[in-house]
């Protein structure tokens, strides 16, 4: 009886308190910024084809705008069509790519499903998403001379794309203030 | 490297002139606005409850009775008052006057006190008492440039700020009549003219000086950005 | 938030708190995915909008459109500034095309009825075409009838060619009809097309019965001219006088509205003609033609103003003053427009003859500010068949002479007067095949449905009638891919014709349009001239069509003599039925063809601000006499055996002897937006025919109104207080302009 009241119950109480503290920390961190990188929340989502930006930027030497073509003129950067991949990759065999591993070959072969009479599009999983009440345009930011990595981080070193900045409103407004960009509400909310 | 020079938007002042001698109350502006701005569909029940949302509406006033009767039409929308009674009463600063002369509404700040709607002498402000719903297929028509409002948010005419933004992107010069709000673009009799009042050469600036011009409830001191041209009556 | 949904689910499932948060933060699946298509069409960039030109025929109107398309979805309709009819503007009905395209209740795929009266079963297109071909092969062509709306442009040619080759009859259906109008023009001016009204340059417009700024004719086109007519630069302000039994939007903006008893519009016009000719005003050559060479007293004794004044309800002095003003050339060109209620009478043709003859009498034919005629179209122009014709069709259905009905966008089950029992006749048919996009009353009775596409998904063309005064051919192209498993009506006919081996020269509607376009290209004239056909094709599609301002037409200058007596018309007991029934088109829903579109339903009526239902407009004194108040439910009966109920709207502008009721409601089907609302005025309209053309005289019914003891609630935009401006708070100011000679204008 004594063991129960003196050790076990306080121990359970402590565990519950620690758990609640963790939950509170997790929720508050997620709310005000980004979820902490625990329990797999720090990784970028798994994509249907494991496209490595690292390889394409560092090894192939591609610029962001080679694929994300509408970024300097439109609202979105634009995900390229699958045909863009065929600039270099012939889907029957691997050309133009020095595959370090057979996993690259596996991934490229997934594109074969996009050929033929009824091609399947590739359903990428969105990494960056702003709420519906934000009208964000890429074009003015690129035209001001900002590079993609300012907000998207060092994509060149990423095998799997993950979100590095929390992109909450405070994040945007801070940067706007620093750069004398308009900060009135209807810049983004209309 | 980040550019240290920000492009300044040339300061426009958007205004509108509505010619009451041309308006035929055809409702083309009403429906064009609803299409452009993702306005919830006004069902029969919405009308019965007196909660129909029309950012622009055609008011009809009677004079006399048959056989000496006359109906007069007044297209009424947010007047974008320079001295707006609605702006100073919002407890969360969800509505303010921007640098282009528009009274803007920030949907995500609005908490739904409806004090602004109460203060507006033109009844230009509409409130979403219920969650707007569209059948799934009709959602395909919604305009991605305009935020879809949920329940509890006040809304009103924005002079199609999304079109203003599209036209003035990059701070480039905007030619007069190169774009118009949806209502102005639809109006078949050309009763509505929109443009930059800061530029004396625009059509709207010229019409602003028309001798028939007046502003509705001007005595209240709201200083609207919308002017009306008096209807003409002849000895008939 | 960069978390995988699967992970969140696992975690959230562990705690109830998580479940609550998850539901609150739910993001739809399709927003977490970003799709990479295999090929990126050059116009598919997220956030970029593209505009495609197309056209639509909406009843009489022809609107050229630019449709804003984003990521393959049509978002907004705008007018095409290039197209001569609407020059960049558009109305409620064309905007509502978006809702027709994305309507939740559209028929999404072909269907066949398992057994008579049973449910529908989904089938595929090849089977649908085969079933239709079998039906047509097995039926005798004379027992098959194809019903469509009135047709123009490419579809008219395809449908007519199909019917001719197969041997069936093709008939067009249109509730209100314009046969009287067309006949008036053909009798007076020898033309098969409707002229354009040069409103922008007219000095004085007299419109009789035609709500041309509200619901009659090509209102968007007329309004383009009206703006100019009122406040155009470099011209003086025009004057509009409107004569009608209901105070419509046109009446409201007119400088003067004159009430005339329905059916007496022709008498009024003849009395004006009498005045003009007998006072030596107007053109003496035309005067001689109209009187057949006789003296005015001999020819038109019956129409002296003093003789007809009491019948019309307008004093003789006012008639003569009106006539003198109309003939006074210092007011600028005078233009008389007639239609609507004036033509929808048993003596409708007599009425319109007289009204339009006024134009000739004052020199407004083939002249600026008057009637500008249009050349004959390149393609067929198929008007709605008369009521008389439809009565014969129904009787053929009853007798079994007609066994098969093919129908597209025509709804005789709803749109014919109930007293001739259209539903009962239709139910006698062996087979009904519908190509419509919605389950309207007629399509609900169908055995086989081959659903057609919406106008934004189809190829075709339109030749406006009335046109702008010169040859105009609008091109229609799909602005989005098919949204459902439908094909265009024209394509369905052409595929069937191939299966029946009829030998038609076209594979599909695009092919048909291209072959018509080739002929235009070869003309090497007009708004698009290009060295090769492909460049011509592309350029015409970009501009929205092809028109040739040099291709005009002058109407005959020889007018026939007018009738010396008004035709005798039967009338019902005016003691039993003391009121004139004035049915009018809804500003959005028309006569019921657009009731399935929510924007059309929710567009408030300009005068009453009511929407979505059927109301009965009563004069305030009449309401008192009937002991009814606003929103009471009244019973309206006519000499048919039917009655309808409606909500009272006390309208200060309704004459005491008139009861005005909007059309378009009372549907039993036709999607949830149309069905089970209000009442169908066609239930009580007598199936009277115009005496010469057999056209539907929908304006000649008399009714009785009585109170029920029930009250309702009227959906309308205005509140419960009568909308009158307060003396100290005038919202609408008026500039009072007095005639020249006074001390100028007084400001209000």
PDB file of C-alpha atoms in Angstrom, chain B residues 14-18 33 54-57 59 74-87 95-97 101-105 107 116 120-126 154-160 181 183 192 194 208 216 222-228:
ATOM      1  CA  UNK B  14     -10.230  55.047 -57.615  1.00  0.00           C
ATOM      2  CA  UNK B  15     -13.653  56.481 -58.165  1.00  0.00           C
ATOM      3  CA  UNK B  16     -16.847  55.813 -60.041  1.00  0.00           C
ATOM      4  CA  UNK B  17     -19.544  57.855 -61.721  1.00  0.00           C
ATOM      5  CA  UNK B  18     -22.992  56.379 -62.317  1.00  0.00           C
ATOM      6  CA  UNK B  33     -20.592  41.135 -59.309  1.00  0.00           C
ATOM      7  CA  UNK B  54     -25.787  41.865 -53.128  1.00  0.00           C
ATOM      8  CA  UNK B  55     -22.677  44.008 -53.132  1.00  0.00           C
ATOM      9  CA  UNK B  56     -24.397  46.224 -55.665  1.00  0.00           C
ATOM     10  CA  UNK B  57     -28.160  46.447 -55.727  1.00  0.00           C
ATOM     11  CA  UNK B  59     -32.909  50.411 -55.400  1.00  0.00           C
ATOM     12  CA  UNK B  74     -30.486  53.960 -57.902  1.00  0.00           C
ATOM     13  CA  UNK B  75     -27.618  51.478 -58.167  1.00  0.00           C
ATOM     14  CA  UNK B  76     -26.215  51.396 -54.646  1.00  0.00           C
ATOM     15  CA  UNK B  77     -22.836  49.983 -53.695  1.00  0.00           C
ATOM     16  CA  UNK B  78     -20.134  50.807 -51.168  1.00  0.00           C
ATOM     17  CA  UNK B  79     -19.378  54.464 -51.723  1.00  0.00           C
ATOM     18  CA  UNK B  80     -15.774  54.146 -50.549  1.00  0.00           C
ATOM     19  CA  UNK B  81     -16.182  57.228 -48.452  1.00  0.00           C
ATOM     20  CA  UNK B  82     -13.052  59.216 -47.749  1.00  0.00           C
ATOM     21  CA  UNK B  83     -14.594  59.978 -44.380  1.00  0.00           C
ATOM     22  CA  UNK B  84     -16.108  56.585 -43.833  1.00  0.00           C
ATOM     23  CA  UNK B  85     -18.318  56.130 -40.756  1.00  0.00           C
ATOM     24  CA  UNK B  86     -17.631  52.403 -40.855  1.00  0.00           C
ATOM     25  CA  UNK B  87     -13.874  52.550 -40.512  1.00  0.00           C
ATOM     26  CA  UNK B  95     -11.603  47.865 -42.297  1.00  0.00           C
ATOM     27  CA  UNK B  96      -9.524  50.873 -43.208  1.00  0.00           C
ATOM     28  CA  UNK B  97      -8.879  53.317 -46.003  1.00  0.00           C
ATOM     29  CA  UNK B 101      -8.832  55.705 -51.847  1.00  0.00           C
ATOM     30  CA  UNK B 102     -10.611  52.419 -51.331  1.00  0.00           C
ATOM     31  CA  UNK B 103     -12.376  51.361 -48.198  1.00  0.00           C
ATOM     32  CA  UNK B 104     -10.995  47.880 -47.789  1.00  0.00           C
ATOM     33  CA  UNK B 105     -12.300  44.960 -45.796  1.00  0.00           C
ATOM     34  CA  UNK B 107     -11.855  39.233 -44.060  1.00  0.00           C
ATOM     35  CA  UNK B 116     -19.512  48.838 -39.257  1.00  0.00           C
ATOM     36  CA  UNK B 120     -23.017  52.694 -42.868  1.00  0.00           C
ATOM     37  CA  UNK B 121     -25.720  55.129 -44.046  1.00  0.00           C
ATOM     38  CA  UNK B 122     -25.910  53.433 -47.434  1.00  0.00           C
ATOM     39  CA  UNK B 123     -26.537  49.907 -46.131  1.00  0.00           C
ATOM     40  CA  UNK B 124     -23.607  48.909 -48.276  1.00  0.00           C
ATOM     41  CA  UNK B 125     -22.272  46.308 -45.899  1.00  0.00           C
ATOM     42  CA  UNK B 126     -23.528  42.741 -45.927  1.00  0.00           C
ATOM     43  CA  UNK B 154     -18.690  41.237 -43.115  1.00  0.00           C
ATOM     44  CA  UNK B 155     -18.296  41.913 -46.790  1.00  0.00           C
ATOM     45  CA  UNK B 156     -19.037  44.628 -49.297  1.00  0.00           C
ATOM     46  CA  UNK B 157     -18.032  46.034 -52.637  1.00  0.00           C
ATOM     47  CA  UNK B 158     -14.259  46.243 -53.014  1.00  0.00           C
ATOM     48  CA  UNK B 159     -14.332  47.919 -56.439  1.00  0.00           C
ATOM     49  CA  UNK B 160     -12.946  44.557 -57.545  1.00  0.00           C
ATOM     50  CA  UNK B 181     -14.727  46.273 -61.982  1.00  0.00           C
ATOM     51  CA  UNK B 183     -20.230  45.727 -62.667  1.00  0.00           C
ATOM     52  CA  UNK B 192     -21.099  53.247 -64.981  1.00  0.00           C
ATOM     53  CA  UNK B 194     -14.647  53.784 -63.261  1.00  0.00           C
ATOM     54  CA  UNK B 208     -16.871  63.857 -62.127  1.00  0.00           C
ATOM     55  CA  UNK B 216     -25.867  60.568 -52.213  1.00  0.00           C
ATOM     56  CA  UNK B 222     -18.992  60.980 -45.707  1.00  0.00           C
ATOM     57  CA  UNK B 223     -17.175  62.272 -48.812  1.00  0.00           C
ATOM     58  CA  UNK B 224     -17.974  59.343 -51.120  1.00  0.00           C
ATOM     59  CA  UNK B 225     -15.832  58.300 -54.076  1.00  0.00           C
ATOM     60  CA  UNK B 226     -18.934  57.506 -56.067  1.00  0.00           C
ATOM     61  CA  UNK B 227     -20.805  60.238 -57.846  1.00  0.00           C
ATOM     62  CA  UNK B 228     -24.166  60.035 -59.519  1.00  0.00           C
TER      63      UNK B 228
END
